[in-house]
């Protein structure tokens, strides 16, 4: 952030009085521009024993699989966001059955919140951001073609919890993946 | 947002191609400036049967009470944020005992995430953003002097759950308060 979005003047990256962290501060009007983590919200849509996954038609990770999820917008709740993303990416209408995971991803400053959800009917399709949308049995999940580590860790928990039929809320942190 | 923070040129508020919502788009370099909800993280610090509350030394709601909570920063987890805010506002070191509430507040585009926490020792004090920090018995909570509706609703749940000794994760939405 080089310029103030209120007055267009240059900003300086410095610690404002009374603060502990450097911020982008306007040299003209003094506005402090905070930058904060973004929330990604999604759900795991269930249709009987299967779950619905989307093949990404956008970067990053074009062509890899995810459950429906995306950036939460202003003026909506996390539930609104999960339903909207599921409509947009998978053209599916779901009923949310409970918050399932909350993962912080500090190295990209995201917080991922995922619900469990049930599909009322077997109706879905590829939205603009998806190449393909498909139902998968749990033993068919394309583990080596998942888009993000948080998707993999969430689905690992889900498979484990489904085996015992209990779905507590999981809270965790995704660490950067070491390349082998 | 009137100016692009990458190049300083004027922005237009319009729907970019392929999007569904209007965004601030730079007329010069085309950068799309997304605006997303902010995460507030905090905790309810427990010391035996009491909880620790802080009297705000900052606006909004100067002079009213809250538990330690504040905006999550980039590069941290929600747990990091809860511990940091508790150190900053209440000069207390706590151990988090679990995520307790997740409240969307769509009309201000915030998501509030609150943990339960235990204090290892009876040591606390007023940080820069607090006028006073005090332990309260649950029947002494200053209900008419709480800073925000989300604080009130969270503490109402907490008092109710403490009576039965069970603390499920609560997920909800705060609606704007109707003025009587």
Short mmCIF file of C-alpha atoms in Angstrom, two decimals:
data_model
loop_
_atom_site.label_atom_id
_atom_site.label_comp_id
_atom_site.label_asym_id
_atom_site.label_seq_id
_atom_site.Cartn_x
_atom_site.Cartn_y
_atom_site.Cartn_z
CA UNK A 1 0.00 0.00 0.00
CA UNK A 2 1.80 3.07 -1.31
CA UNK A 3 -1.00 5.62 -1.44
CA UNK A 4 -3.76 6.73 0.93
CA UNK A 5 -7.15 5.63 -0.34
CA UNK A 6 -8.82 8.61 1.33
CA UNK A 7 -6.71 11.45 -0.11
CA UNK A 8 -4.32 9.84 -2.63
CA UNK A 9 -1.12 11.08 -0.91
CA UNK A 10 1.87 8.82 -0.20
CA UNK A 11 1.90 6.59 2.86
CA UNK A 12 4.75 5.73 5.21
CA UNK A 13 5.09 2.31 6.87
CA UNK A 14 5.64 3.20 10.52
CA UNK A 15 4.43 2.50 14.04
CA UNK A 16 1.67 5.01 14.90
CA UNK A 17 1.70 6.56 18.41
CA UNK A 18 0.18 4.15 20.94
CA UNK A 19 0.48 1.19 18.56
CA UNK A 20 2.91 -1.73 18.62
CA UNK A 21 3.01 -2.68 14.94
CA UNK A 22 3.98 -0.71 11.82
CA UNK A 23 1.05 0.45 9.67
CA UNK A 24 0.65 2.29 6.41
CA UNK A 25 0.09 5.88 7.60
CA UNK A 26 -0.85 8.72 5.23
CA UNK A 27 1.74 11.49 5.24
CA UNK A 28 -0.92 14.05 4.33
CA UNK A 29 -4.14 13.28 6.22
CA UNK A 30 -2.71 10.89 8.85
CA UNK A 31 -5.18 8.08 8.12
CA UNK A 32 -3.90 4.75 9.42
CA UNK A 33 -4.56 1.90 6.98
CA UNK A 34 -4.91 -1.35 8.90
CA UNK A 35 -4.52 -4.67 7.12
CA UNK A 36 -6.26 -7.65 8.67
CA UNK A 37 -6.77 -11.35 8.00
CA UNK A 38 -9.46 -12.43 5.57
CA UNK A 39 -12.15 -14.98 6.32
CA UNK A 40 -12.78 -17.87 3.93
CA UNK A 41 -16.07 -19.68 4.52
CA UNK A 42 -17.28 -22.92 2.99
CA UNK A 43 -19.11 -26.15 3.59
CA UNK A 44 -18.92 -29.87 2.97
CA UNK A 45 -22.20 -30.66 1.17
CA UNK A 46 -23.43 -34.19 1.93
CA UNK A 47 -25.71 -36.20 -0.33
CA UNK A 48 -26.39 -39.53 1.43
CA UNK A 49 -22.94 -41.08 1.80
CA UNK A 50 -21.28 -38.83 -0.74
CA UNK A 51 -19.84 -35.33 -0.61
CA UNK A 52 -19.78 -32.65 -3.27
CA UNK A 53 -16.45 -31.31 -4.53
CA UNK A 54 -15.58 -28.68 -7.14
CA UNK A 55 -12.67 -28.61 -9.59
CA UNK A 56 -11.30 -25.08 -9.62
CA UNK A 57 -11.60 -23.06 -12.82
CA UNK A 58 -9.59 -20.20 -11.30
CA UNK A 59 -6.09 -19.59 -10.01
CA UNK A 60 -4.54 -20.37 -7.66
CA UNK A 61 -4.66 -24.14 -8.02
CA UNK A 62 -6.59 -24.21 -11.28
CA UNK A 63 -7.80 -27.76 -11.99
CA UNK A 64 -7.52 -29.00 -8.40
CA UNK A 65 -10.38 -30.03 -6.13
CA UNK A 66 -11.99 -28.30 -3.17
CA UNK A 67 -15.31 -28.17 -1.38
CA UNK A 68 -17.27 -24.94 -2.02
CA UNK A 69 -15.56 -22.07 -0.15
CA UNK A 70 -14.59 -18.48 -0.73
CA UNK A 71 -13.94 -15.07 0.76
CA UNK A 72 -16.64 -13.77 3.06
CA UNK A 73 -18.13 -10.47 1.91
CA UNK A 74 -19.03 -7.42 3.96
CA UNK A 75 -22.62 -7.27 5.28
CA UNK A 76 -23.12 -11.03 5.49
CA UNK A 77 -22.94 -13.68 8.21
CA UNK A 78 -20.67 -16.72 7.98
CA UNK A 79 -23.76 -18.82 7.25
CA UNK A 80 -24.78 -16.46 4.42
CA UNK A 81 -21.26 -16.73 3.02
CA UNK A 82 -21.24 -20.54 3.09
CA UNK A 83 -24.62 -20.77 1.35
CA UNK A 84 -23.65 -18.15 -1.25
CA UNK A 85 -20.34 -19.82 -2.11
CA UNK A 86 -22.09 -23.18 -2.47
CA UNK A 87 -24.63 -21.68 -4.85
CA UNK A 88 -21.95 -19.85 -6.83
CA UNK A 89 -19.38 -22.62 -7.17
CA UNK A 90 -21.51 -25.77 -7.13
CA UNK A 91 -24.98 -24.48 -8.07
CA UNK A 92 -26.27 -26.43 -5.08
CA UNK A 93 -28.69 -25.43 -2.35
CA UNK A 94 -27.76 -26.84 1.05
CA UNK A 95 -28.92 -26.69 4.66
CA UNK A 96 -26.05 -26.04 7.07
CA UNK A 97 -25.92 -28.57 9.90
CA UNK A 98 -23.26 -26.97 12.05
CA UNK A 99 -19.89 -25.26 12.17
CA UNK A 100 -17.25 -27.95 11.74
CA UNK A 101 -13.73 -26.48 11.47
CA UNK A 102 -11.96 -23.20 12.19
CA UNK A 103 -8.42 -23.15 10.81
CA UNK A 104 -6.06 -20.20 11.09
CA UNK A 105 -3.54 -19.96 8.27
CA UNK A 106 -1.14 -17.33 9.63
CA UNK A 107 1.36 -17.41 6.74
CA UNK A 108 -1.32 -16.19 4.34
CA UNK A 109 -3.42 -14.33 6.95
CA UNK A 110 -6.59 -16.29 6.33
CA UNK A 111 -9.06 -17.90 8.70
CA UNK A 112 -10.99 -20.78 7.17
CA UNK A 113 -14.41 -21.64 8.62
CA UNK A 114 -16.19 -24.71 7.29
CA UNK A 115 -19.70 -25.98 7.99
CA UNK A 116 -21.18 -29.39 7.44
CA UNK A 117 -24.21 -29.24 5.16
CA UNK A 118 -26.84 -31.45 3.59
CA UNK A 119 -28.16 -31.25 0.05
CA UNK A 120 -31.96 -31.38 -0.20
CA UNK A 121 -31.82 -32.86 -3.70
CA UNK A 122 -29.22 -34.29 -6.08
CA UNK A 123 -28.92 -31.05 -8.02
CA UNK A 124 -25.62 -29.32 -8.71
CA UNK A 125 -23.48 -27.99 -11.52
CA UNK A 126 -20.31 -26.11 -12.34
CA UNK A 127 -20.55 -22.44 -11.47
CA UNK A 128 -18.29 -19.86 -13.15
CA UNK A 129 -15.37 -20.65 -10.85
CA UNK A 130 -15.62 -24.44 -11.31
CA UNK A 131 -14.60 -26.69 -14.21
CA UNK A 132 -16.56 -29.63 -12.85
CA UNK A 133 -18.63 -30.50 -9.78
CA UNK A 134 -18.98 -34.10 -8.66
CA UNK A 135 -20.22 -36.29 -5.83
CA UNK A 136 -17.52 -38.47 -4.27
CA UNK A 137 -17.67 -41.47 -2.00
CA UNK A 138 -15.25 -40.97 0.87
CA UNK A 139 -12.95 -43.68 -0.49
CA UNK A 140 -12.79 -41.83 -3.82
CA UNK A 141 -11.68 -38.42 -2.55
CA UNK A 142 -8.90 -37.23 -4.92
CA UNK A 143 -6.34 -36.75 -2.13
CA UNK A 144 -3.44 -36.02 -4.44
CA UNK A 145 -5.41 -33.43 -6.40
CA UNK A 146 -6.81 -31.29 -3.58
CA UNK A 147 -6.29 -27.55 -4.01
CA UNK A 148 -5.08 -26.51 -0.57
CA UNK A 149 -3.60 -28.02 2.55
CA UNK A 150 -6.55 -26.72 4.60
CA UNK A 151 -8.92 -28.65 2.32
CA UNK A 152 -6.90 -31.82 2.83
CA UNK A 153 -6.72 -31.45 6.62
CA UNK A 154 -10.44 -30.64 6.86
CA UNK A 155 -11.41 -33.67 4.77
CA UNK A 156 -9.05 -35.93 6.77
CA UNK A 157 -10.87 -34.88 9.95
CA UNK A 158 -14.20 -35.39 8.24
CA UNK A 159 -13.41 -38.91 7.09
CA UNK A 160 -12.19 -39.81 10.58
CA UNK A 161 -15.24 -38.28 12.28
CA UNK A 162 -17.66 -39.89 9.85
CA UNK A 163 -16.27 -43.29 10.80
CA UNK A 164 -17.42 -42.72 14.39
CA UNK A 165 -20.42 -40.54 13.58
CA UNK A 166 -19.35 -37.60 15.78
CA UNK A 167 -18.48 -34.15 14.50
CA UNK A 168 -17.03 -31.88 17.18
CA UNK A 169 -15.89 -28.38 16.18
CA UNK A 170 -12.18 -28.59 15.33
CA UNK A 171 -9.97 -25.55 15.85
CA UNK A 172 -6.45 -25.58 14.49
CA UNK A 173 -3.65 -23.86 12.66
CA UNK A 174 -2.25 -24.74 9.24
CA UNK A 175 1.54 -24.49 9.13
CA UNK A 176 3.38 -23.85 5.86
CA UNK A 177 4.09 -27.12 4.10
CA UNK A 178 7.72 -28.16 3.98
CA UNK A 179 8.68 -29.10 0.49
CA UNK A 180 10.41 -32.48 0.40
CA UNK B 1 -12.00 4.34 -0.84
CA UNK B 2 -11.42 7.13 -3.37
CA UNK B 3 -7.86 6.42 -4.50
CA UNK B 4 -5.90 3.33 -5.55
CA UNK B 5 -3.36 2.36 -2.90
CA UNK B 6 -1.07 0.88 -5.55
CA UNK B 7 -0.82 3.84 -7.96
CA UNK B 8 -2.68 6.75 -6.29
CA UNK B 9 -5.16 7.26 -9.19
CA UNK B 10 -8.92 7.63 -8.65
CA UNK B 11 -11.10 4.56 -8.21
CA UNK B 12 -14.59 3.87 -9.52
CA UNK B 13 -17.15 1.83 -7.57
CA UNK B 14 -18.38 -0.71 -10.14
CA UNK B 15 -18.95 -4.40 -10.75
CA UNK B 16 -15.78 -5.90 -12.29
CA UNK B 17 -16.19 -8.42 -15.16
CA UNK B 18 -17.09 -11.86 -13.78
CA UNK B 19 -17.98 -10.48 -10.35
CA UNK B 20 -21.41 -10.00 -8.79
CA UNK B 21 -20.75 -7.14 -6.38
CA UNK B 22 -19.47 -3.59 -6.93
CA UNK B 23 -15.83 -3.01 -5.92
CA UNK B 24 -13.49 -0.06 -5.85
CA UNK B 25 -11.62 -0.44 -9.15
CA UNK B 26 -8.64 1.74 -10.09
CA UNK B 27 -9.29 3.75 -13.28
CA UNK B 28 -5.59 3.76 -14.07
CA UNK B 29 -4.07 0.37 -13.21
CA UNK B 30 -7.28 -1.65 -12.90
CA UNK B 31 -6.50 -3.01 -9.43
CA UNK B 32 -9.64 -4.26 -7.70
CA UNK B 33 -9.74 -3.28 -4.03
CA UNK B 34 -11.77 -5.84 -2.10
CA UNK B 35 -13.16 -4.97 1.31
CA UNK B 36 -13.84 -7.85 3.65
CA UNK B 37 -15.12 -8.43 7.17
CA UNK B 38 -12.72 -8.05 10.08
CA UNK B 39 -12.15 -10.65 12.77
CA UNK B 40 -12.31 -9.68 16.44
CA UNK B 41 -10.85 -12.27 18.81
CA UNK B 42 -11.00 -12.36 22.58
CA UNK B 43 -11.44 -14.55 25.61
CA UNK B 44 -13.27 -14.79 28.90
CA UNK B 45 -10.45 -15.17 31.48
CA UNK B 46 -11.55 -17.25 34.47
CA UNK B 47 -10.02 -17.01 37.93
CA UNK B 48 -11.78 -19.57 40.14
CA UNK B 49 -15.43 -18.48 40.09
CA UNK B 50 -14.70 -15.01 38.77
CA UNK B 51 -14.09 -13.58 35.31
CA UNK B 52 -11.86 -10.71 34.26
CA UNK B 53 -13.36 -7.67 32.57
CA UNK B 54 -11.80 -4.46 31.26
CA UNK B 55 -13.22 -0.93 31.30
CA UNK B 56 -12.49 0.63 27.91
CA UNK B 57 -10.12 3.60 27.75
CA UNK B 58 -10.77 4.06 24.02
CA UNK B 59 -13.66 4.91 21.75
CA UNK B 60 -16.08 3.56 20.81
CA UNK B 61 -17.80 2.90 24.15
CA UNK B 62 -15.19 4.62 26.31
CA UNK B 63 -15.81 3.76 29.98
CA UNK B 64 -17.89 0.65 29.31
CA UNK B 65 -16.93 -2.94 30.13
CA UNK B 66 -15.81 -5.83 27.94
CA UNK B 67 -13.75 -8.96 28.18
CA UNK B 68 -10.33 -8.68 26.47
CA UNK B 69 -10.85 -8.68 22.68
CA UNK B 70 -9.59 -6.87 19.64
CA UNK B 71 -8.87 -6.98 15.94
CA UNK B 72 -6.88 -9.97 14.75
CA UNK B 73 -3.61 -9.01 13.06
CA UNK B 74 -2.06 -10.46 9.93
CA UNK B 75 0.40 -13.34 10.45
CA UNK B 76 -1.20 -14.65 13.64
CA UNK B 77 -3.63 -17.44 14.55
CA UNK B 78 -6.89 -16.80 16.37
CA UNK B 79 -5.27 -18.27 19.51
CA UNK B 80 -2.28 -15.89 19.17
CA UNK B 81 -4.72 -13.01 18.81
CA UNK B 82 -6.72 -13.93 21.92
CA UNK B 83 -3.57 -14.26 24.05
CA UNK B 84 -2.09 -11.01 22.69
CA UNK B 85 -5.25 -9.00 23.33
CA UNK B 86 -5.48 -10.37 26.87
CA UNK B 87 -1.87 -9.35 27.56
CA UNK B 88 -2.40 -5.92 26.00
CA UNK B 89 -5.71 -4.96 27.54
CA UNK B 90 -5.66 -6.81 30.88
CA UNK B 91 -1.94 -7.52 31.43
CA UNK B 92 -2.94 -11.10 32.15
CA UNK B 93 -1.47 -14.37 30.93
CA UNK B 94 -4.08 -17.05 30.26
CA UNK B 95 -4.33 -20.58 28.94
CA UNK B 96 -7.09 -20.96 26.34
CA UNK B 97 -9.47 -23.81 27.15
CA UNK B 98 -11.47 -23.86 23.94
CA UNK B 99 -13.30 -21.84 21.33
CA UNK B 100 -16.60 -20.76 22.84
CA UNK B 101 -18.53 -18.40 20.52
CA UNK B 102 -18.50 -17.32 16.90
CA UNK B 103 -20.78 -14.35 16.25
CA UNK B 104 -21.25 -12.72 12.88
CA UNK B 105 -22.16 -9.03 13.07
CA UNK B 106 -23.15 -8.30 9.46
CA UNK B 107 -24.18 -4.66 9.96
CA UNK B 108 -20.62 -3.75 10.92
CA UNK B 109 -18.91 -6.56 8.92
CA UNK B 110 -17.21 -8.12 11.95
CA UNK B 111 -16.90 -11.73 13.06
CA UNK B 112 -16.32 -12.11 16.79
CA UNK B 113 -14.56 -15.26 18.02
CA UNK B 114 -14.27 -15.79 21.77
CA UNK B 115 -12.40 -18.44 23.72
CA UNK B 116 -12.77 -19.54 27.30
CA UNK B 117 -9.51 -19.17 29.22
CA UNK B 118 -8.05 -19.73 32.66
CA UNK B 119 -5.68 -17.43 34.50
CA UNK B 120 -2.66 -19.18 36.01
CA UNK B 121 -2.33 -16.56 38.74
CA UNK B 122 -4.29 -13.60 40.10
CA UNK B 123 -2.21 -11.08 38.20
CA UNK B 124 -3.68 -8.43 35.92
CA UNK B 125 -3.73 -4.70 35.33
CA UNK B 126 -4.98 -1.96 33.06
CA UNK B 127 -3.21 -1.95 29.70
CA UNK B 128 -3.11 1.20 27.56
CA UNK B 129 -6.60 0.60 26.20
CA UNK B 130 -8.18 -0.03 29.61
CA UNK B 131 -9.13 2.37 32.40
CA UNK B 132 -9.54 -0.43 34.91
CA UNK B 133 -9.42 -4.24 34.97
CA UNK B 134 -11.37 -6.19 37.58
CA UNK B 135 -12.49 -9.67 38.56
CA UNK B 136 -16.26 -10.07 38.74
CA UNK B 137 -18.44 -12.73 40.27
CA UNK B 138 -21.09 -13.75 37.75
CA UNK B 139 -23.82 -12.08 39.81
CA UNK B 140 -21.85 -8.82 39.71
CA UNK B 141 -21.43 -8.51 35.93
CA UNK B 142 -22.18 -4.85 35.05
CA UNK B 143 -24.92 -5.74 32.54
CA UNK B 144 -26.04 -2.16 31.98
CA UNK B 145 -22.49 -0.97 31.38
CA UNK B 146 -21.28 -3.51 28.80
CA UNK B 147 -19.61 -2.03 25.74
CA UNK B 148 -21.24 -4.00 22.91
CA UNK B 149 -24.25 -6.18 22.29
CA UNK B 150 -21.97 -9.09 21.32
CA UNK B 151 -20.29 -8.86 24.73
CA UNK B 152 -23.67 -8.98 26.44
CA UNK B 153 -24.93 -11.95 24.39
CA UNK B 154 -21.67 -13.86 24.90
CA UNK B 155 -21.74 -13.33 28.66
CA UNK B 156 -25.42 -14.29 28.83
CA UNK B 157 -24.56 -17.62 27.18
CA UNK B 158 -21.59 -18.02 29.50
CA UNK B 159 -23.63 -17.48 32.67
CA UNK B 160 -26.24 -19.96 31.45
CA UNK B 161 -23.64 -22.57 30.46
CA UNK B 162 -21.73 -22.16 33.71
CA UNK B 163 -24.87 -23.06 35.62
CA UNK B 164 -24.90 -26.49 33.95
CA UNK B 165 -21.13 -26.85 33.52
CA UNK B 166 -21.25 -27.42 29.75
CA UNK B 167 -19.75 -25.13 27.16
CA UNK B 168 -20.66 -26.06 23.59
CA UNK B 169 -19.43 -23.84 20.75
CA UNK B 170 -22.15 -21.30 20.02
CA UNK B 171 -22.53 -19.88 16.52
CA UNK B 172 -24.84 -16.95 15.94
CA UNK B 173 -25.56 -13.60 14.38
CA UNK B 174 -25.93 -10.28 16.14
CA UNK B 175 -28.76 -8.18 14.70
CA UNK B 176 -28.75 -4.39 14.97
CA UNK B 177 -30.39 -3.33 18.22
CA UNK B 178 -33.74 -1.65 17.85
CA UNK B 179 -33.82 1.55 19.83
CA UNK B 180 -36.90 1.71 22.05
#
